[in-house]
Backbone as CSV, one residue per row, in Angstrom:
resi,resn,N_x,N_y,N_z,CA_x,CA_y,CA_z,C_x,C_y,C_z
1,MET,0.862,-1.229,-0.117,0.073,0.061,0.016,0.968,1.193,-0.056
2,SER,0.338,2.278,-0.534,1.251,3.595,-0.686,1.498,4.077,0.668
3,GLU,2.315,5.007,0.809,2.533,5.802,1.986,1.384,6.610,2.697
4,ARG,1.312,6.239,4.019,0.185,6.908,4.387,0.627,8.306,5.093
5,THR,-0.379,9.296,5.096,-0.172,10.594,5.495,-1.043,11.017,6.909
6,ILE,-0.187,11.315,7.852,-0.774,11.890,9.251,-0.863,13.351,9.136
7,VAL,-1.987,13.970,9.214,-2.120,15.380,9.496,-2.196,15.690,11.076
8,ALA,-1.284,16.480,11.250,-1.397,16.952,12.836,-1.896,18.586,12.607
9,VAL,-2.834,18.816,13.490,-3.433,20.098,13.566,-3.231,20.621,14.966
10,SER,-2.679,21.769,15.084,-2.370,22.378,16.145,-3.044,23.761,16.203
11,ALA,-3.825,23.896,17.251,-4.768,25.216,17.437,-4.011,26.113,18.411
12,GLY,-2.798,25.839,18.582,-1.950,26.746,19.436,-2.012,28.290,19.010
13,LEU,-2.023,29.219,19.992,-2.010,30.493,19.571,-0.683,31.272,19.875
14,GLY,0.281,30.598,20.458,1.555,31.279,20.554,2.433,30.656,19.805
15,GLN,3.768,31.174,19.700,4.712,30.457,19.073,5.963,30.899,19.878
16,PRO,6.628,29.868,20.322,6.341,28.475,20.344,5.085,28.141,21.074
17,SER,4.761,26.879,20.937,3.300,26.611,21.616,3.642,25.182,22.131
18,SER,3.121,24.949,23.212,2.748,23.631,24.159,1.908,22.914,23.198
19,THR,0.854,23.466,22.695,-0.038,22.779,21.996,0.644,22.107,20.713
20,ARG,1.261,22.878,20.046,2.173,22.403,18.817,3.170,21.461,19.420
21,LEU,3.632,21.608,20.390,4.816,20.406,20.889,3.920,19.065,20.981
22,LEU,2.912,19.354,21.587,2.155,17.921,21.965,1.807,17.222,20.567
23,ALA,1.206,18.032,19.626,0.909,17.516,18.160,1.885,16.960,17.799
24,ASP,3.221,17.565,17.917,4.547,17.001,17.177,4.561,15.581,17.911
25,ARG,4.546,15.531,19.284,5.107,14.272,20.101,3.927,13.182,19.556
26,LEU,2.656,13.488,19.556,1.533,12.435,19.087,1.836,11.929,17.807
27,SER,2.049,12.895,16.911,2.252,12.276,15.351,3.585,11.467,15.358
28,GLU,4.739,11.859,15.902,5.894,11.193,15.948,5.683,9.777,16.450
29,ALA,4.849,9.573,17.577,4.700,8.326,18.214,3.844,7.506,17.323
30,THR,2.825,8.146,16.605,2.181,7.356,15.565,3.128,6.862,14.514
31,VAL,3.706,7.599,13.943,4.760,7.410,12.766,5.564,6.211,13.164
32,THR,6.074,6.166,14.442,6.986,5.108,14.835,6.134,4.003,15.083
33,GLU,4.993,3.732,15.497,4.265,2.745,15.788,3.871,2.141,14.359
34,LEU,3.624,2.965,13.368,3.114,2.537,12.062,4.338,1.807,11.392
35,ALA,5.975,2.390,11.749,6.947,1.921,11.122,7.190,0.757,11.531
36,ALA,6.936,0.341,13.001,7.097,-1.169,13.619,5.914,-2.044,12.977
37,ARG,4.975,-1.582,12.405,3.830,-2.512,11.600,4.348,-2.502,10.138
38,GLY,5.323,-1.921,9.837,5.882,-2.041,8.321,5.134,-1.066,7.597
39,VAL,4.665,-0.168,8.188,3.778,0.953,7.191,4.846,2.112,7.430
40,THR,4.833,2.557,6.158,5.629,4.098,6.043,4.618,5.292,6.070
41,ALA,5.005,6.222,6.752,4.068,7.295,6.965,4.798,8.644,7.165
42,THR,4.389,9.530,6.499,4.766,11.091,6.650,3.795,12.017,7.501
43,VAL,4.255,13.020,8.217,3.677,13.938,8.877,3.458,15.193,8.302
44,GLU,2.199,15.851,8.199,2.170,16.981,7.467,1.245,18.007,8.756
45,THR,1.970,18.962,9.089,1.409,19.789,10.491,0.940,21.146,10.024
46,VAL,-0.130,21.406,10.428,-1.024,22.510,10.186,-1.171,23.427,11.489
47,GLU,-0.742,24.660,11.456,-1.055,25.486,12.854,-2.191,26.365,12.329
48,LEU,-2.964,26.296,13.023,-4.588,26.942,12.606,-4.063,28.631,12.629
49,ARG,-3.373,29.102,13.467,-3.135,30.393,13.743,-2.522,30.999,12.581
50,GLY,-2.104,30.401,11.679,-1.568,30.913,10.232,-2.671,30.997,9.273
51,VAL,-3.871,30.554,9.458,-5.115,30.446,8.677,-6.339,31.142,9.296
52,ALA,-5.997,31.837,10.588,-7.250,32.088,11.428,-7.957,33.380,10.646
53,HIS,-7.361,34.313,10.094,-8.325,35.175,9.363,-9.193,34.397,8.221
54,GLU,-8.536,33.476,7.467,-9.218,32.698,6.425,-10.394,31.963,6.942
55,ILE,-10.155,31.471,8.340,-11.241,30.630,8.842,-12.453,31.530,9.259
56,VAL,-12.163,32.762,9.697,-13.077,33.800,10.109,-14.013,34.010,8.609
57,ASN,-13.278,34.355,7.624,-13.827,34.670,6.343,-14.588,33.562,5.957
58,ALA,-14.214,32.360,5.848,-15.162,31.081,5.546,-16.171,30.953,6.222
59,MET,-16.288,31.377,7.446,-17.524,31.174,8.407,-18.337,32.484,7.810
60,LEU,-17.958,33.647,7.593,-18.847,34.586,6.951,-19.430,34.285,5.535
61,THR,-18.591,33.654,4.737,-18.846,33.717,3.244,-19.398,32.321,2.999
62,GLY,-18.895,31.359,3.553,-19.247,29.866,3.130,-18.251,29.386,2.406
63,PHE,-17.128,30.107,2.167,-16.401,29.741,1.117,-14.788,29.700,1.606
64,PRO,-14.146,28.787,1.710,-12.609,28.749,1.849,-11.628,29.387,0.658
65,THR,-10.732,30.069,1.279,-9.875,30.724,0.076,-8.635,30.606,0.632
66,GLY,-7.658,30.894,-0.375,-6.272,30.940,-0.136,-5.545,29.783,0.613
67,GLU,-4.691,29.909,1.190,-3.928,28.789,2.273,-5.030,27.898,2.663
68,LEU,-6.120,28.158,3.187,-6.995,27.603,3.830,-7.680,26.523,3.013
69,ALA,-8.031,26.845,1.783,-8.343,25.744,0.897,-7.580,24.597,0.933
70,GLY,-6.304,24.742,0.723,-5.108,23.775,0.814,-5.254,22.723,2.078
71,VAL,-5.403,23.841,3.250,-5.370,22.954,4.435,-6.418,22.135,4.671
72,LEU,-7.858,22.527,4.297,-8.772,21.542,4.163,-8.850,20.252,3.159
73,GLU,-8.058,20.371,2.172,-7.730,19.250,1.320,-6.787,18.463,2.154
74,GLN,-5.675,18.984,2.909,-4.877,18.047,3.517,-5.515,17.371,4.686
75,VAL,-6.439,18.123,5.375,-7.299,17.488,6.431,-8.172,16.269,6.055
76,THR,-9.019,16.644,5.254,-10.018,15.729,4.755,-9.317,14.407,3.758
77,GLY,-8.193,14.678,3.259,-7.488,13.649,2.363,-6.317,12.774,3.409
78,ALA,-6.295,12.953,4.603,-5.296,12.302,5.468,-5.799,10.891,5.758
79,ASP,-4.873,10.312,5.973,-5.104,8.847,6.491,-5.420,8.673,8.126
80,GLY,-5.026,9.553,8.665,-5.319,9.965,10.076,-5.034,11.261,10.635
81,LEU,-5.697,11.545,11.643,-5.504,12.864,12.189,-4.951,13.162,13.611
82,VAL,-4.272,14.086,13.808,-3.788,14.216,15.175,-4.413,15.634,15.468
83,LEU,-5.227,16.029,16.333,-6.102,17.106,16.759,-5.736,17.612,17.775
84,VAL,-5.278,18.677,18.194,-4.751,19.322,19.291,-5.210,20.682,19.604
85,THR,-5.859,20.922,20.715,-6.265,22.189,21.115,-5.999,22.740,22.502
86,PRO,-5.687,24.037,22.671,-5.648,24.369,24.111,-7.061,24.557,24.685
87,LEU,-7.132,24.261,25.963,-8.254,24.578,26.468,-8.590,25.744,27.231
88,PHE,-9.764,26.716,27.071,-10.017,27.826,27.677,-11.234,27.785,28.179
89,THR,-11.548,28.073,29.383,-12.913,27.828,30.326,-13.291,26.636,29.990
90,THR,-12.583,25.566,30.241,-12.770,24.080,30.306,-13.366,23.649,28.893
91,THR,-13.067,24.212,27.914,-13.299,23.680,26.526,-12.394,23.993,25.522
92,TYR,-12.636,23.563,24.307,-11.684,24.005,23.129,-11.687,25.271,22.658
93,SER,-10.443,25.713,22.138,-10.419,27.211,21.787,-11.360,27.527,20.826
94,GLY,-11.996,28.849,20.723,-12.784,29.180,19.517,-11.944,29.051,18.424
95,LEU,-10.836,29.241,17.961,-10.155,28.891,16.620,-10.320,27.467,16.421
96,PHE,-10.317,26.481,17.279,-10.248,25.142,16.910,-11.898,24.993,16.518
97,LYS,-12.882,25.313,17.453,-14.227,24.998,16.928,-14.517,25.608,15.660
98,SER,-13.971,26.790,15.312,-14.275,27.607,14.230,-13.808,26.773,12.840
99,PHE,-12.648,26.179,13.084,-12.246,25.462,12.091,-12.881,24.122,11.914
100,VAL,-13.455,23.327,12.946,-14.159,22.391,12.624,-15.511,22.597,12.196
101,ASP,-16.019,23.687,12.331,-17.321,24.076,11.706,-17.287,24.366,10.541
102,ILE,-16.334,24.806,9.786,-16.112,24.951,8.349,-15.755,23.744,7.673
103,LEU,-15.571,22.767,8.362,-15.540,21.440,7.475,-16.932,20.805,7.279
104,ASP,-17.054,20.203,5.970,-17.975,19.458,5.571,-18.519,18.437,6.606
105,LYS,-20.016,18.496,7.082,-20.559,17.441,7.913,-20.050,16.148,7.817
106,ASP,-19.862,15.746,6.602,-19.278,14.363,6.379,-18.034,14.032,6.069
107,ALA,-16.980,15.066,6.231,-15.582,14.953,5.813,-14.768,14.267,6.591
108,LEU,-15.438,13.726,7.922,-14.485,13.003,8.718,-15.145,11.765,9.137
109,THR,-16.182,11.488,8.434,-16.904,10.338,8.495,-15.765,9.128,8.259
110,GLY,-15.710,8.245,9.499,-14.487,6.936,9.395,-13.220,7.415,9.547
111,MET,-12.913,8.723,9.546,-11.433,9.038,9.685,-10.818,8.727,11.112
112,PRO,-9.731,8.131,11.255,-8.999,7.850,12.347,-8.608,9.040,13.042
113,VAL,-9.045,9.506,14.309,-8.583,10.821,14.678,-8.047,10.399,16.383
114,LEU,-7.036,11.126,16.603,-6.307,11.199,17.894,-6.537,12.493,18.412
115,LEU,-7.146,12.609,19.708,-7.330,14.101,20.402,-6.357,14.226,21.312
116,GLY,-5.859,15.280,21.516,-5.135,15.946,22.363,-5.370,17.352,22.850
117,ALA,-5.019,17.832,24.052,-5.393,19.192,24.607,-4.240,19.717,25.700
118,THR,-4.079,20.761,25.704,-3.102,21.376,26.718,-3.797,22.326,27.607
119,GLY,-3.305,22.673,28.654,-4.028,23.415,29.740,-3.226,23.776,30.743
120,GLY,-3.515,24.853,31.813,-2.503,25.304,32.675,-2.226,24.122,33.779
121,THR,-3.531,23.702,34.092,-3.497,22.702,35.370,-4.386,21.426,34.951
122,PRO,-4.096,20.404,35.798,-4.768,19.000,35.458,-6.145,19.193,35.563
123,ARG,-6.806,20.361,36.240,-8.198,20.578,36.524,-8.973,20.129,35.304
124,HIS,-8.195,20.728,34.103,-9.030,20.816,32.962,-9.004,19.483,32.220
125,SER,-8.384,18.363,32.465,-8.114,17.403,31.653,-9.289,16.723,31.235
126,LEU,-10.757,16.394,32.062,-11.614,15.832,31.662,-12.264,16.616,30.617
127,ALA,-12.180,17.936,30.109,-12.677,18.600,29.159,-12.671,17.875,27.777
128,LEU,-11.407,17.025,27.570,-11.195,15.983,26.504,-12.419,15.133,26.196
129,GLU,-12.892,14.499,27.429,-13.992,13.693,27.301,-15.404,14.142,27.274
130,TYR,-15.609,15.266,27.769,-16.871,15.708,28.023,-17.172,16.808,26.828
131,SER,-16.233,17.434,26.324,-16.370,18.516,25.396,-15.777,18.165,23.988
132,VAL,-14.420,17.658,23.917,-14.000,17.525,22.622,-14.275,16.229,21.967
133,ARG,-14.311,15.070,22.614,-14.731,13.752,22.196,-16.077,13.842,21.562
134,PRO,-16.956,14.388,22.262,-18.345,14.212,21.653,-18.544,14.892,20.346
135,LEU,-17.748,16.152,20.225,-17.723,16.721,18.907,-17.315,16.062,17.976
136,PHE,-16.381,14.974,17.740,-15.937,14.284,16.842,-16.773,13.196,16.752
137,THR,-17.260,12.657,17.687,-18.134,11.433,17.854,-19.429,11.981,17.099
138,TYR,-19.936,12.995,17.154,-20.903,13.566,16.298,-20.667,13.616,14.969
139,LEU,-19.399,13.825,14.406,-18.937,13.980,13.043,-18.611,12.690,12.691
140,ARG,-18.808,11.704,13.432,-18.844,10.151,12.951,-17.393,9.887,12.587
141,ALA,-16.384,10.626,13.175,-15.013,10.207,13.057,-14.623,8.813,14.031
142,ASP,-13.763,8.277,13.684,-13.199,6.862,14.478,-12.165,7.576,15.635
143,VAL,-12.607,7.847,16.748,-11.700,8.467,17.661,-10.948,7.307,18.647
144,ALA,-9.848,7.463,18.640,-8.875,6.656,19.308,-9.386,6.692,20.969
145,THR,-9.320,5.433,21.431,-9.825,5.514,23.083,-9.033,6.562,23.942
146,THR,-7.607,6.516,23.634,-6.852,7.166,24.610,-6.918,8.582,24.258
147,SER,-7.171,9.592,24.972,-6.841,11.023,24.417,-5.585,11.588,25.372
148,VAL,-5.131,12.488,25.028,-3.876,13.032,25.732,-4.064,14.501,26.403
149,PHE,-3.871,14.998,27.545,-4.015,16.195,28.113,-2.693,16.255,28.701
150,ALA,-2.208,17.481,28.373,-0.610,18.112,29.077,-0.914,19.063,29.782
151,ALA,-0.521,19.296,30.900,-0.850,20.444,31.620,0.697,21.201,31.907
152,THR,0.896,22.251,32.212,2.077,22.951,32.050,3.270,22.231,32.666
153,ASP,2.885,21.473,33.789,3.864,20.903,34.590,4.285,19.612,33.947
154,ASP,3.632,19.057,33.408,3.936,17.760,32.627,5.052,17.664,31.849
155,TRP,5.415,18.906,31.319,6.664,19.042,30.404,8.006,19.137,31.101
156,ALA,7.687,19.117,32.576,9.044,19.298,33.369,9.664,17.993,33.583
157,GLY,8.720,16.742,34.043,9.438,15.706,34.404,10.038,14.948,33.400
158,GLU,10.927,13.898,33.889,11.713,13.303,32.886,11.260,11.619,33.376
159,GLY,11.013,10.897,32.448,10.930,9.379,32.832,9.467,9.162,33.206
160,ASP,9.082,7.742,32.946,7.705,7.458,33.091,7.312,7.407,34.665
161,THR,8.198,7.116,35.456,8.013,7.168,36.907,7.632,8.431,37.440
162,VAL,8.124,9.394,36.939,8.034,10.865,37.360,6.849,11.334,36.790
163,ASN,6.701,11.180,35.317,5.751,11.795,34.611,4.959,10.719,33.860
164,PRO,3.676,10.635,33.719,2.903,9.656,32.773,2.848,9.927,31.395
165,LEU,2.970,11.131,31.090,2.800,11.973,29.858,3.297,11.085,28.783
166,PRO,4.768,10.772,28.695,5.350,9.998,27.694,4.762,8.732,27.348
167,ALA,4.476,8.000,28.395,3.842,6.646,28.425,2.334,6.794,27.479
168,ARG,1.680,7.801,28.132,0.265,8.096,27.432,0.323,8.555,25.804
169,ILE,1.457,9.160,25.627,1.640,9.598,24.241,1.992,8.265,23.445
170,ARG,2.593,7.563,23.756,2.968,6.295,23.128,1.911,5.406,22.968
171,ARG,1.107,5.195,24.119,-0.171,4.526,23.872,-1.031,4.799,23.053
172,ALA,-1.348,6.395,23.112,-2.220,7.019,22.056,-1.746,6.869,20.509
173,GLY,-0.374,7.053,20.532,0.155,6.809,19.106,0.112,5.321,18.582
174,ARG,0.112,4.457,19.488,-0.106,2.942,19.333,-1.553,2.659,18.601
175,GLU,-2.369,3.427,19.337,-3.869,3.212,19.042,-4.240,3.837,17.548
176,LEU,-3.626,5.061,17.248,-4.048,5.607,15.895,-3.434,4.783,15.027
177,ALA,-1.974,4.477,15.328,-1.422,3.495,14.209,-2.078,2.350,13.948
178,GLU,-2.666,1.789,14.745,-3.572,0.658,14.610,-4.648,0.926,13.664
179,MET,-5.267,1.896,14.074,-6.696,2.313,13.222,-6.075,2.646,11.884
180,VAL,-5.126,3.630,11.570,-4.599,3.912,10.221,-4.163,2.582,9.749
181,ALA,-3.233,1.680,10.035,-2.878,0.515,9.275,-4.235,-0.411,8.892
182,ALA,-5.116,-0.298,9.730,-6.218,-1.317,9.544,-7.228,-0.495,8.495
183,ARG,-7.454,0.534,8.281,-8.240,1.147,7.508,-7.941,1.072,5.924
184,GLN,-8.978,0.757,5.264,-9.007,0.466,3.790,-8.766,1.715,3.061
185,ASN,-7.925,1.740,2.073,-7.638,2.880,1.450,-8.663,3.055,0.194
186,ALA,-9.931,3.222,0.942,-10.936,3.833,-0.259,-11.112,4.956,-0.645
187,GLY,-11.161,5.329,-1.948,-11.296,6.700,-2.483,-12.818,7.178,-2.557
188,PRO,-12.877,8.431,-2.481,-14.500,8.884,-2.727,-15.392,7.965,-3.362
189,ALA,-14.796,7.500,-4.529,-15.807,6.894,-5.392,-16.166,5.430,-4.950
190,ASP,-15.330,4.967,-3.973,-15.739,3.649,-3.619,-16.752,3.632,-2.209
191,LEU,-17.132,5.022,-1.916,-17.913,5.026,-0.649,-19.343,4.556,-1.120
192,TYR,-19.746,4.553,-2.355,-21.074,4.288,-2.973,-20.952,3.014,-3.762
193,GLN,-20.159,2.318,-3.483,-20.043,1.176,-4.492,-21.140,-0.026,-4.246
194,ASP,-21.442,0.179,-2.856,-22.594,-1.048,-2.474,-24.056,-0.458,-2.561
195,VAL,-24.124,0.843,-2.897,-25.253,1.225,-3.007,-26.201,0.926,-4.362
196,PRO,-27.329,0.354,-4.249,-27.927,-0.016,-5.510,-28.467,1.102,-6.271
197,THR,-28.536,1.077,-7.712,-29.188,1.998,-8.414,-30.629,1.980,-8.288
198,PHE,-31.212,2.866,-8.863,-32.770,2.921,-9.028,-33.295,1.763,-9.785
199,ASP,-32.590,1.431,-10.724,-32.790,0.266,-11.761,-32.819,-0.808,-11.005
200,GLN,-31.818,-1.179,-10.257,-31.644,-2.372,-9.439,-32.828,-2.571,-8.373
201,MET,-33.371,-1.237,-7.512,-34.042,-1.399,-6.670,-35.591,-1.597,-7.110
202,PHE,-35.844,-0.952,-8.423,-37.086,-1.102,-9.043,-37.225,-2.223,-10.127
203,GLY,-36.208,-2.999,-10.426,-36.396,-4.000,-11.358,-36.421,-3.316,-12.754
204,GLY,-36.020,-2.242,-12.809,-36.152,-1.373,-14.235,-37.498,-0.910,-14.633
205,LEU,-38.385,-0.976,-13.596,-39.645,-0.478,-14.113,-39.910,0.996,-13.976
């Protein structure tokens, strides 16, 4: 099978950004796990802050333009997605949600997705499960069981005994890799191959 593409989407607002760092770590873990299964993969990273104005324009006009159009093609054409958002007021950022809102409602159907989030304290960690995960379940994406939250202090520790974040990243990457490796490489034309025509349903009447 051809090389797989993992697209990592970071909704971080700063530069450098801990949200981008988590997206990088998750995508790297996924590629490593795919390689262990004999599957070659590359990572394409999208930082939404770079197309923030285009996202707002698309929400107002209904039409993506410029660099954003290419970003949407990257995301919807990926073999798997790593989606990471900072958490504000216990939920995803406005930039992250706005980007999701301009996606076609069927664009992520069956798409393997790994979710991550960053925040100041561990108090916000459950937002991934009660806020972010339901959003992508609604969009019928195939969401990995393990999601990864990283608080500010999680980046300070070294080693799994001190900090569980590295082990959780590896586990999440393994889950996404398994999903991507198992996914059939069906193109858009194959989605309707089993749908009968009107002639077949009505016997040519």
